[in-house]
Coordinates of C-alpha atoms in Angstrom, one line a residue:
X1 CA 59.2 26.9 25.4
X2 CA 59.2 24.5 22.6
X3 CA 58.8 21.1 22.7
X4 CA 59.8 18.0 20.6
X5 CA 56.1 16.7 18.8
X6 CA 56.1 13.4 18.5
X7 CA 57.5 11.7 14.9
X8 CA 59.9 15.0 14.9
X9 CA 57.4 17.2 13.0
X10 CA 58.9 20.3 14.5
X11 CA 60.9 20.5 11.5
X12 CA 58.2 21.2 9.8
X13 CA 56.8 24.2 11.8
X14 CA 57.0 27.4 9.8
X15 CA 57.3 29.8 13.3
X16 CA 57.5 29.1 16.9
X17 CA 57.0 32.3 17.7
X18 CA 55.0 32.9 21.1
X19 CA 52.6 35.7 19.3
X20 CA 52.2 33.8 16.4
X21 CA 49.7 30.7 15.3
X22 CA 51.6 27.0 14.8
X23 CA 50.9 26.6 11.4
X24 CA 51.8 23.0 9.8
X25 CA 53.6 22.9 6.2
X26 CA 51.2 20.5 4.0
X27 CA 52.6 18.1 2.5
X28 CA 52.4 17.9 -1.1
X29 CA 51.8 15.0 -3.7
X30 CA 52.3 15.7 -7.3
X31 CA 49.6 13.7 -9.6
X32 CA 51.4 13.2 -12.9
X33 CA 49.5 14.7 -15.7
X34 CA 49.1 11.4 -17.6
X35 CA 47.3 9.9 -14.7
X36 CA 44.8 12.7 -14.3
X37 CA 43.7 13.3 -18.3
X38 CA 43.0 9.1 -18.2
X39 CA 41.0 9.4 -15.3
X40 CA 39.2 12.3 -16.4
X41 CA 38.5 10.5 -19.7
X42 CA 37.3 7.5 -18.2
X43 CA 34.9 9.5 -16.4
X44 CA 33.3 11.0 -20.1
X45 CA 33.1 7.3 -21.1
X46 CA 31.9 5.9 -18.4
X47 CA 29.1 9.2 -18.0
X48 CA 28.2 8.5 -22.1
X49 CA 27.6 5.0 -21.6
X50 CA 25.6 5.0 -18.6
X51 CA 23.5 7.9 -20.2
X52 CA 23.2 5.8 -23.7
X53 CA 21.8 3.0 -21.0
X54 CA 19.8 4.8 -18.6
X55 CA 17.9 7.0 -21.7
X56 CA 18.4 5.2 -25.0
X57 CA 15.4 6.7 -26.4
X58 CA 16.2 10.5 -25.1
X59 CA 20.0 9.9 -26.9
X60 CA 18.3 8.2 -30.2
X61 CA 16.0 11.4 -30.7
X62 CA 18.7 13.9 -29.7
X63 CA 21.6 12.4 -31.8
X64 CA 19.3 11.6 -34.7
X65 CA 18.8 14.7 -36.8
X66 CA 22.3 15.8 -36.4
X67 CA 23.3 12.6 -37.9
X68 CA 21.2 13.1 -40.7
X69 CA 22.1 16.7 -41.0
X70 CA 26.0 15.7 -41.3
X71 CA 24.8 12.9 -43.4
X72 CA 22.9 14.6 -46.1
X73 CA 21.5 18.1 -45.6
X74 CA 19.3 20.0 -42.8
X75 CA 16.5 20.2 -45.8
X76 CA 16.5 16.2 -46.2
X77 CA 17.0 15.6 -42.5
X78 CA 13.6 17.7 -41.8
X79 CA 11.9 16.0 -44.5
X80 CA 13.0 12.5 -43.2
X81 CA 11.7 13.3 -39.7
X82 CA 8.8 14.9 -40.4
X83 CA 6.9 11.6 -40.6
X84 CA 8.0 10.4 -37.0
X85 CA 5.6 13.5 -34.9
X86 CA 3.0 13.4 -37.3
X87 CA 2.6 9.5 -37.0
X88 CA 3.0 10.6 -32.9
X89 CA -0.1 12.7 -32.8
X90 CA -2.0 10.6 -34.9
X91 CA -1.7 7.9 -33.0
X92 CA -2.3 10.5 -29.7
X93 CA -5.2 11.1 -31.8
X94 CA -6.7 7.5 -32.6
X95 CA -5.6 5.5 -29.5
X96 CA -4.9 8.0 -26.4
X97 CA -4.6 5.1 -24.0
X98 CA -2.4 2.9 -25.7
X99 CA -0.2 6.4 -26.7
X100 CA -0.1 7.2 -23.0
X101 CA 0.9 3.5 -21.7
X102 CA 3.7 3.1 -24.3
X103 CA 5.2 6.7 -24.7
X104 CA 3.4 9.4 -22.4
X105 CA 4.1 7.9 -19.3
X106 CA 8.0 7.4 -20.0
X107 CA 8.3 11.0 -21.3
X108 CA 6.5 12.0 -18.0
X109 CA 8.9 9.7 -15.9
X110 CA 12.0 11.1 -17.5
X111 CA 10.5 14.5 -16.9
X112 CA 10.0 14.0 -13.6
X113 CA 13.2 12.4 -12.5
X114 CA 15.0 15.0 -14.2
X115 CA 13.0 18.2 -13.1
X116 CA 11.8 17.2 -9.9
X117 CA 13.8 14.5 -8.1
X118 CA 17.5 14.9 -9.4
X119 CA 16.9 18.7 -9.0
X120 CA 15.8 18.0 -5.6
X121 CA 17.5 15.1 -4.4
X122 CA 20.9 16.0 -2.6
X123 CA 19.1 19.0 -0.3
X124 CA 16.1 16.7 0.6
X125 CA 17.8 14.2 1.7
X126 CA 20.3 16.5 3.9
X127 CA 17.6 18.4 5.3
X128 CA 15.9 15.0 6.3
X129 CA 18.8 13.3 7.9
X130 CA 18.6 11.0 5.1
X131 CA 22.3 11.7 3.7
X132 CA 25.0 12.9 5.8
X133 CA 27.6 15.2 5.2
X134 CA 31.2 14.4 6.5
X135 CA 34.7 15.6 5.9
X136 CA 33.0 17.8 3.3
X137 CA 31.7 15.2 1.4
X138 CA 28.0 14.3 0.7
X139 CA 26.9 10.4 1.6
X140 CA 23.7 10.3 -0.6
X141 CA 21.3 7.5 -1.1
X142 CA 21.2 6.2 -4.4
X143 CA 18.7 7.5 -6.7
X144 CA 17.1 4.9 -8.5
X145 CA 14.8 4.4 -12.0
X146 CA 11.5 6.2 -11.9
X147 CA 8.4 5.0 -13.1
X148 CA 5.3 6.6 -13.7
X149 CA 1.7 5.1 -13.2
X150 CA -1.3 6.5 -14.0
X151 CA -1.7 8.0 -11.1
X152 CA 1.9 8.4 -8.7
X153 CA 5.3 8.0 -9.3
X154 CA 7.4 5.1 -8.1
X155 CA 11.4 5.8 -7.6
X156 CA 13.5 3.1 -6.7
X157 CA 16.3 4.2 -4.2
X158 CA 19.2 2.5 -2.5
X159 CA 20.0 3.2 0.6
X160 CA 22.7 4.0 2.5
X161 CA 25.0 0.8 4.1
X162 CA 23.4 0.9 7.9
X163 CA 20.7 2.7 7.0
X164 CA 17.2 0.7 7.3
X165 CA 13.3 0.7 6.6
X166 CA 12.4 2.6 9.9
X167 CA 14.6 5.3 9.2
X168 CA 12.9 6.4 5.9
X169 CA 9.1 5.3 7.4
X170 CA 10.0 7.9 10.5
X171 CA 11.0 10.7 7.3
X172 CA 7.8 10.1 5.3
X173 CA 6.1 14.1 5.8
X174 CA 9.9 15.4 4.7
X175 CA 9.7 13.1 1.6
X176 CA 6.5 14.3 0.8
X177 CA 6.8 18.1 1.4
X178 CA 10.3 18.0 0.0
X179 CA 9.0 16.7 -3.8
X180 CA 5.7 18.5 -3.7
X181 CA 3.1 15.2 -3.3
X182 CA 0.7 15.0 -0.9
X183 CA 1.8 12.1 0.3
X184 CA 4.4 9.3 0.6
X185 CA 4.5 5.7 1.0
X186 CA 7.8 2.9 1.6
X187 CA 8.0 -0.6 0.5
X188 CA 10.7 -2.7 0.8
X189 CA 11.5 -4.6 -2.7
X190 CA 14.6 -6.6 -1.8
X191 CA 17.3 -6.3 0.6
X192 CA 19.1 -2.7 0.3
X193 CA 16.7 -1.1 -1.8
X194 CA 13.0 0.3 -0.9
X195 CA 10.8 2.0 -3.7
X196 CA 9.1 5.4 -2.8
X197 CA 5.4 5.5 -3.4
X198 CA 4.0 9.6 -4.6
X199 CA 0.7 10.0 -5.2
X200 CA -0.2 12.9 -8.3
X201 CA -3.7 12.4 -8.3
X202 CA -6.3 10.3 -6.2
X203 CA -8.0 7.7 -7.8
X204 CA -10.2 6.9 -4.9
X205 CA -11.8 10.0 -4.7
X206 CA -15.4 9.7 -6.3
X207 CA -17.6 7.1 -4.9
X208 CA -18.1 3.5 -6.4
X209 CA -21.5 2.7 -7.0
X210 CA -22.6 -0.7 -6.6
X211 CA -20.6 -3.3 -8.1
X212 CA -22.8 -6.1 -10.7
X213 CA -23.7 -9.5 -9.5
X214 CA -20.8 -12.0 -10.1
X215 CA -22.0 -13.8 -13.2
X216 CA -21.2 -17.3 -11.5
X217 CA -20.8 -18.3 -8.5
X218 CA -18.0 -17.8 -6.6
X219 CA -16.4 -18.2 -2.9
X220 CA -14.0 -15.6 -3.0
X221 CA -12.3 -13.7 -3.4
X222 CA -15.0 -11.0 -4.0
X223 CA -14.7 -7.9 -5.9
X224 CA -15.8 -5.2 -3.3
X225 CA -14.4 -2.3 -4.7
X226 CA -10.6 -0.6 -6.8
X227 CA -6.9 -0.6 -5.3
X228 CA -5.7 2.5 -5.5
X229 CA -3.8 1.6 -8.6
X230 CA -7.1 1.5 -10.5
X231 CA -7.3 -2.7 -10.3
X232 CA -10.7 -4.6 -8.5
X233 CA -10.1 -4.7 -5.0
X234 CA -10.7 -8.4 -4.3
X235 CA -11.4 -9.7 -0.7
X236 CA -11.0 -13.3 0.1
X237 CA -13.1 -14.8 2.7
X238 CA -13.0 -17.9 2.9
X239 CA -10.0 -19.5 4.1
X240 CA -9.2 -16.6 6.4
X241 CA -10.9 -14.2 8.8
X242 CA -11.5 -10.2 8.3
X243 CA -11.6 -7.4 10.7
X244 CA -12.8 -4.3 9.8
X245 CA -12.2 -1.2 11.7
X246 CA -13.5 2.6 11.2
X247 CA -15.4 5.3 13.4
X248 CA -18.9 6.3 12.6
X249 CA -19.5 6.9 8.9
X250 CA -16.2 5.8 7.5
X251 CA -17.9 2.8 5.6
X252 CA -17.9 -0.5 7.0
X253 CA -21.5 -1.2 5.6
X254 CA -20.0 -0.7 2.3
X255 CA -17.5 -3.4 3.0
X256 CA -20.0 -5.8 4.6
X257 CA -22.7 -5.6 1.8
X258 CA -20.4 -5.5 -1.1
X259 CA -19.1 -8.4 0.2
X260 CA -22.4 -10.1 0.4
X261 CA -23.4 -9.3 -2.7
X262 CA -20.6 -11.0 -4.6
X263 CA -21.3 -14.2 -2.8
X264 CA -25.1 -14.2 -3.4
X265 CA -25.1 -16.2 -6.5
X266 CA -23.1 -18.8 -4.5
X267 CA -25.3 -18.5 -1.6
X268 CA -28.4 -19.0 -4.6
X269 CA -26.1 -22.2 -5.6
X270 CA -25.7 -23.5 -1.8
X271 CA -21.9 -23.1 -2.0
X272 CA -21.8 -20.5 1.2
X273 CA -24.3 -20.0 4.0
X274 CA -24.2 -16.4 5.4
X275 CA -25.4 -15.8 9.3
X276 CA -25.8 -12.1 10.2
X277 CA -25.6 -10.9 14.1
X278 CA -26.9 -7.4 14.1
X279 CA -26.9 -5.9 17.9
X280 CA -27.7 -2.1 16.5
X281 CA -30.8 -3.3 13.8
X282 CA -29.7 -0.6 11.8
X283 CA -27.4 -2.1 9.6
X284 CA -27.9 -5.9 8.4
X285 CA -31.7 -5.8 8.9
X286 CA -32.2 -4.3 5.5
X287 CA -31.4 -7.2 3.8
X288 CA -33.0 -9.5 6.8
X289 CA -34.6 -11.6 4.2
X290 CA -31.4 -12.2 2.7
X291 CA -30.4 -14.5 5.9
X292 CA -33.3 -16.6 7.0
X293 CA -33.1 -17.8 10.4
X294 CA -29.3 -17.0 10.8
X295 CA -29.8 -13.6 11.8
X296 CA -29.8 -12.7 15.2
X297 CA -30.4 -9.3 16.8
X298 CA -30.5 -9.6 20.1
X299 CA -27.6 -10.7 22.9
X300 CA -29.2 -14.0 23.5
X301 CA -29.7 -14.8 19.9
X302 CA -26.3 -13.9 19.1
X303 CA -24.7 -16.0 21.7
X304 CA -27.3 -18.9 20.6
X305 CA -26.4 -18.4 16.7
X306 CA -22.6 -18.3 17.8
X307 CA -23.0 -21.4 19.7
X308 CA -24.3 -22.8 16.9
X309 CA -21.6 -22.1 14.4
X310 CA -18.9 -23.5 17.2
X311 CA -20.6 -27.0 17.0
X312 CA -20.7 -26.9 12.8
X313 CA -17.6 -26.1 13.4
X314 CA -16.8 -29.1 15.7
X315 CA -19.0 -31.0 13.4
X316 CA -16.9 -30.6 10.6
X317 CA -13.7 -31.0 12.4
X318 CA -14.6 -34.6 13.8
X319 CA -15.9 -35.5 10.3
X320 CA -12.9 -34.0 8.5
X321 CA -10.2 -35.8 10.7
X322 CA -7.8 -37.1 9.1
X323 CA -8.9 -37.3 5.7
X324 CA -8.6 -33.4 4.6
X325 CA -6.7 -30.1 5.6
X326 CA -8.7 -27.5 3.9
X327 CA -12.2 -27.0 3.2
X328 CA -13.4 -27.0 -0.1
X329 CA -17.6 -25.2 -0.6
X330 CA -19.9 -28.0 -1.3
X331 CA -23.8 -28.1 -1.3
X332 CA -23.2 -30.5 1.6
X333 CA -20.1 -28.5 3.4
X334 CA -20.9 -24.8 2.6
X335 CA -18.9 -22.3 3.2
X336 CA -20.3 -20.0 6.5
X337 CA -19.7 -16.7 6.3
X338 CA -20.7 -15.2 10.1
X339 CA -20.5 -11.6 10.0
X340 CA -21.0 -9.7 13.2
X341 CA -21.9 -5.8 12.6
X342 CA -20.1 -3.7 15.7
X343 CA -18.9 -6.1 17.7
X344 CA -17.9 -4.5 20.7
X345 CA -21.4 -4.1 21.6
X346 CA -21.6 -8.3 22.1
X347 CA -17.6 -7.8 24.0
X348 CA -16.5 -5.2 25.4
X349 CA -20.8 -2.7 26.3
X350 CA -22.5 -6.4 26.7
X351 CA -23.7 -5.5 30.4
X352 CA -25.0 -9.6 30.8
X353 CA -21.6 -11.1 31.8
X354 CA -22.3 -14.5 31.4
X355 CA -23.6 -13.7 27.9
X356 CA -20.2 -11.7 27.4
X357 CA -18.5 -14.6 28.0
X358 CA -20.3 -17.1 25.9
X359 CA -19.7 -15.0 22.8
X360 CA -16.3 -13.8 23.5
X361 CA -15.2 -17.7 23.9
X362 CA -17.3 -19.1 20.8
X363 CA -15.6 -16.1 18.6
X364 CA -12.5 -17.2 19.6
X365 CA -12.9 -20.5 19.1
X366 CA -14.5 -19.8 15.5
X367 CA -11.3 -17.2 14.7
X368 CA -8.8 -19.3 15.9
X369 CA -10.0 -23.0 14.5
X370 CA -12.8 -22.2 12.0
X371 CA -11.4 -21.4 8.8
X372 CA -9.7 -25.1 8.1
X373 CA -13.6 -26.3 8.0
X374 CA -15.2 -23.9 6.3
X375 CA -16.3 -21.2 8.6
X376 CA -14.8 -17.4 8.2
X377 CA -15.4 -14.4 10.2
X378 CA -16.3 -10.8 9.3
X379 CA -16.5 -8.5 12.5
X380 CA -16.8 -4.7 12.1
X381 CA -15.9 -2.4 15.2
X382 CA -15.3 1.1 16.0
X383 CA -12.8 1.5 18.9
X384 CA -10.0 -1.1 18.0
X385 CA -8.2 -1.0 21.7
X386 CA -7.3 -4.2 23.0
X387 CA -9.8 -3.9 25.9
X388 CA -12.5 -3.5 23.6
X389 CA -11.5 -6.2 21.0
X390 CA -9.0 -8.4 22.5
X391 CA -8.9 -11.0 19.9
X392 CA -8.0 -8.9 16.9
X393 CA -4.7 -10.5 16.6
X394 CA -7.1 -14.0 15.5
X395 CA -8.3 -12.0 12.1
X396 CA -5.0 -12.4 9.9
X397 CA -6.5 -10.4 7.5
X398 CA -7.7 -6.6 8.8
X399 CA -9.4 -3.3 6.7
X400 CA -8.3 0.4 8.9
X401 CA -11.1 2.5 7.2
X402 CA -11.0 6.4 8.7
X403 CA -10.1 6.1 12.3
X404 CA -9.7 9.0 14.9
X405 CA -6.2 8.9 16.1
X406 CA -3.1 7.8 14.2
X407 CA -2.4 5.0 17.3
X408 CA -5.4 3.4 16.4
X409 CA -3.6 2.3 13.1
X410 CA -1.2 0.0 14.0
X411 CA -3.7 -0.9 16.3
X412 CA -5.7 -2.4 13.3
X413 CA -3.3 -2.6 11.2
X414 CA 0.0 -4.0 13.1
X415 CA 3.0 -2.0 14.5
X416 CA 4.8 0.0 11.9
X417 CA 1.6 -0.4 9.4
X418 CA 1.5 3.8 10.0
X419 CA 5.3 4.2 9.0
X420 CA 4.8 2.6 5.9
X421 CA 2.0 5.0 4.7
X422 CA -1.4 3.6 5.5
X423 CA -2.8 7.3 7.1
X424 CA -6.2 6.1 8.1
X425 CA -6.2 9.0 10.9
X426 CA -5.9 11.2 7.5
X427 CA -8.7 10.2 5.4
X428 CA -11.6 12.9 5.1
X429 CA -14.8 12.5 7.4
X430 CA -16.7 14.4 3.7
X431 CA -18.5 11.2 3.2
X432 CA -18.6 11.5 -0.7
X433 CA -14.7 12.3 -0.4
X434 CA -13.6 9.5 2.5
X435 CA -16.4 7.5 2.9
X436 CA -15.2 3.2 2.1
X437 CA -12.0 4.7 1.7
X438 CA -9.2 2.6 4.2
X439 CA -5.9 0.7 3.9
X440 CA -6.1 -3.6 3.6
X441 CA -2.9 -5.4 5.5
X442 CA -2.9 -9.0 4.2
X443 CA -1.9 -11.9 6.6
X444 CA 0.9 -12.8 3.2
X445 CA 2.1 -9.1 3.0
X446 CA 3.8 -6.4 5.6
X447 CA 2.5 -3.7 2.8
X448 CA -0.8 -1.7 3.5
X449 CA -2.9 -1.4 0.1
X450 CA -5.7 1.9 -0.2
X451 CA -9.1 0.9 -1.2
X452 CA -12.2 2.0 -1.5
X453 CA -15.3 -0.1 -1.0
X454 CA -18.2 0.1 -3.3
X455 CA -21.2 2.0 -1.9
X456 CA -24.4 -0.7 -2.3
X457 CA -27.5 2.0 -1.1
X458 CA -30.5 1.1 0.4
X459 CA -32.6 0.1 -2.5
X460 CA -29.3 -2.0 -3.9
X461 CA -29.7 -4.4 -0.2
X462 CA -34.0 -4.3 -1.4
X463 CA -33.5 -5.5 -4.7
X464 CA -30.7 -7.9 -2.8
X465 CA -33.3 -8.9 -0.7
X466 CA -36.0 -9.1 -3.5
X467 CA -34.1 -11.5 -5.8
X468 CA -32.1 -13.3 -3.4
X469 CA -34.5 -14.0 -0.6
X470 CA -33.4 -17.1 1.9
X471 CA -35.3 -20.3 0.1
X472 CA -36.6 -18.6 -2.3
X473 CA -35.8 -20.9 -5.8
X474 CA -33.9 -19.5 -8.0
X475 CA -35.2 -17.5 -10.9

């Protein structure tokens, strides 16, 4: 009935009897009390010391008035701290920004980490498979400082050993839901550690009017519009090409004009040369004037202005041989900015496939050897699917403005560009709420960036158009 267990633990079975459960007699190790009370005590020092270093300021204005209470008396510790809030508010008072920069926003961050994510933190990241629980005990991911911006908070967490990027990117809604913001974003800062992105407020939701004229001239990069962060969105164009993508009414005029508007003065100068290709006539002939004879409306006269930059470019390239890498804008070598509103329409709907061809082969000639010599490209598009646009992957630098299905964002954007925040499915068709609104991915960074393009109206691309006409002398 019973049998030997192996490493003769039958000894230590309480009952064998048949009705009755086996039940194992635990062993038992006795932790001398010495050992215990000094690793309980190097627990409280090690606790004080990382709270003096994590919140020196929070421990200086606790511990303060009950060392000047010991010190003297509660009456002469009130009176010798009275000074401290009402110099505070008066500088709240006089200087609101400066206040806000150096104290509110640190009060707000230790707030905040306190209240919201240390509160928070062990059950959202259970629920979201982010920590595990085994052998009850809780494998957490590290939380880290947390900053506060003017306009989202940015905590710093350390993940898990084996964890990785993908595996917070695919948890983004449960982030987001989990601390109460609307949204959540992942970057990567160095290896084992990611910093959270939550939005509190949107910066980017009132419309930009029209930015001034550049005061000199200048190549790039352009200021077209804010970062989400509240600094100038600058574009650079020249040394690179630009694809912008974004369904009807999500903006890309506002990109394209605000972008020729900050290189007017150098086009006044003869530093950049701008050709236009407009297949609808709806959106570049505005500021037709602006352009000369290098805008083209029609097929044919794209292909024929196309073919034309190809054999600058060629030009350029047997001239520049040898003797230089880059291009740098001169009267003589001007930059040429060729932007080509919807082009799909010249691809993908051009009926004439002869003419399809041409233009196809001289954009990807110009994309994929132009901008050594000088000459950039700026296509817009609305359906970003490789059949329609099959040289995308030639523009290293690409804009997703509001697009109509989330695939279509690492479409634009590369693979994972969705996962690590950029929701250009989400952004509002409300015009005055989404319109120039989109997410930048740089050839140099992995990291989408949310803009919002400057809205230049109608009567901005006249006055344009006025002031800057092709050959007119400058003023």
């Amino acid at each position: 009935m019973f049998k030997r267990l192996p490493g003769d633990e039958a000894r230590n079975l309480v009952t064998t009897t048949p009705d009755t459960a086996v039940v194992f007699r635990p062993a038992v190790v006795t932790t001398p009390a010495i050992l215990t009370l000094l690793i309980f005590a190097w627990r409280v020092i090690a606790g004080c010391v990382r709270l003096v270093w994590r919140h020196p300021v929070a421990v200086l204005v606790t511990l303060t008035p009950g060392a000047l209470t010991l010190a003297y008396d509660w009456q002469t510790g009130l009176m010798l701290l009275a000074p401290v809030p009402t110099g505070l508010l008066a500088w709240a008072v006089t200087d609101r920004a400066s206040f806000t920069r150096v104290i509110g926003l640190r009060l707000l961050a230790w707030w905040r980490l306190v209240c919201i994510y240390r509160r928070h933190w062990q059950a959202v990241m259970i629920v979201s498979g982010l920590g595990r629980h085994l052998w009850g005990r809780d494998y957490l991911p590290r939380l880290g400082k947390v900053t506060c911006t003017a306009w989202a908070d940015l905590v710093t967490v350390r993940m898990l050993k084996g964890q990785s990027v993908k595996d917070w990117a695919d948890r983004l809604d449960h982030l987001a839901q989990g601390f109460g913001a609307a949204s959540c974003r992942v970057a990567v800062t160095r290896g084992g550690r990611l910093q959270l992105t939550f939005p509190r407020t949107d910066p980017l939701a009132v419309p930009l009017a029209a930015l001034p004229l550049p005061d000199a001239p200048t190549v790039g990069p352009v200021e077209v519009g804010k970062q989400e962060d509240g600094q100038p969105w600058l574009l650079k164009v020249h040394g690179t090409h630009v694809l912008v993508a974004g369904a009807t009414g999500a903006g890309k005029g506002s990109i394209i004009w605000s972008t020729i508007r900050g290189l007017l003065p150098a086009v006044r100068a003869g530093l950049v040369e701008i050709w236009a290709l407009d297949p609808k006539l709806m959106e570049l002939s505005y500021g037709r004037a602006l352009f000369g004879d290098r805008y083209a409306a029609t097929p044919e006269q794209c292909a024929d202005l196309l073919d034309q930059a190809v054999n600058v470019m060629q030009t350029r390239a047997a001239r520049f041989a040898g003797l230089q890498r880059s291009h740098t804008p001169t009267v003589e070598d001007p930059f040429v900015l060729v932007v080509v509103d919807e082009v799909a329409f010249l691809t993908a709907y051009q009926a004439d496939r002869q003419l399809k061809q041409r233009i196809s082969a001289a954009l990807a000639t110009l994309t994929t050897q132009g901008r050594a010599v000088g000459i950039g490209v700026m296509a817009a598009l609305q359906d970003p699917r490789k059949e329609v646009m099959n040289i995308r992957n030639l523009f290293p630098d690409k804009i997703a403005l509001r697009l109509d299905e989330s695939e279509q964002v690492d479409m634009v954007l590369g693979d994972g560009a969705r996962d690590r925040g950029a929701l250009a499915d989400h952004i509002s068709p409300v015009p005055e709420l989404g319109a120039g609104v989109g997410y930048v991915r740089l050839e140099t960074s992995p990291d989408p960036i949310r803009v919002r393009a400057a809205y230049v109206s109608d009567s901005d691309i006249r006055d344009m158009a006025t002031t800057f006409a092709a050959g007119k002398d400058a003023a």
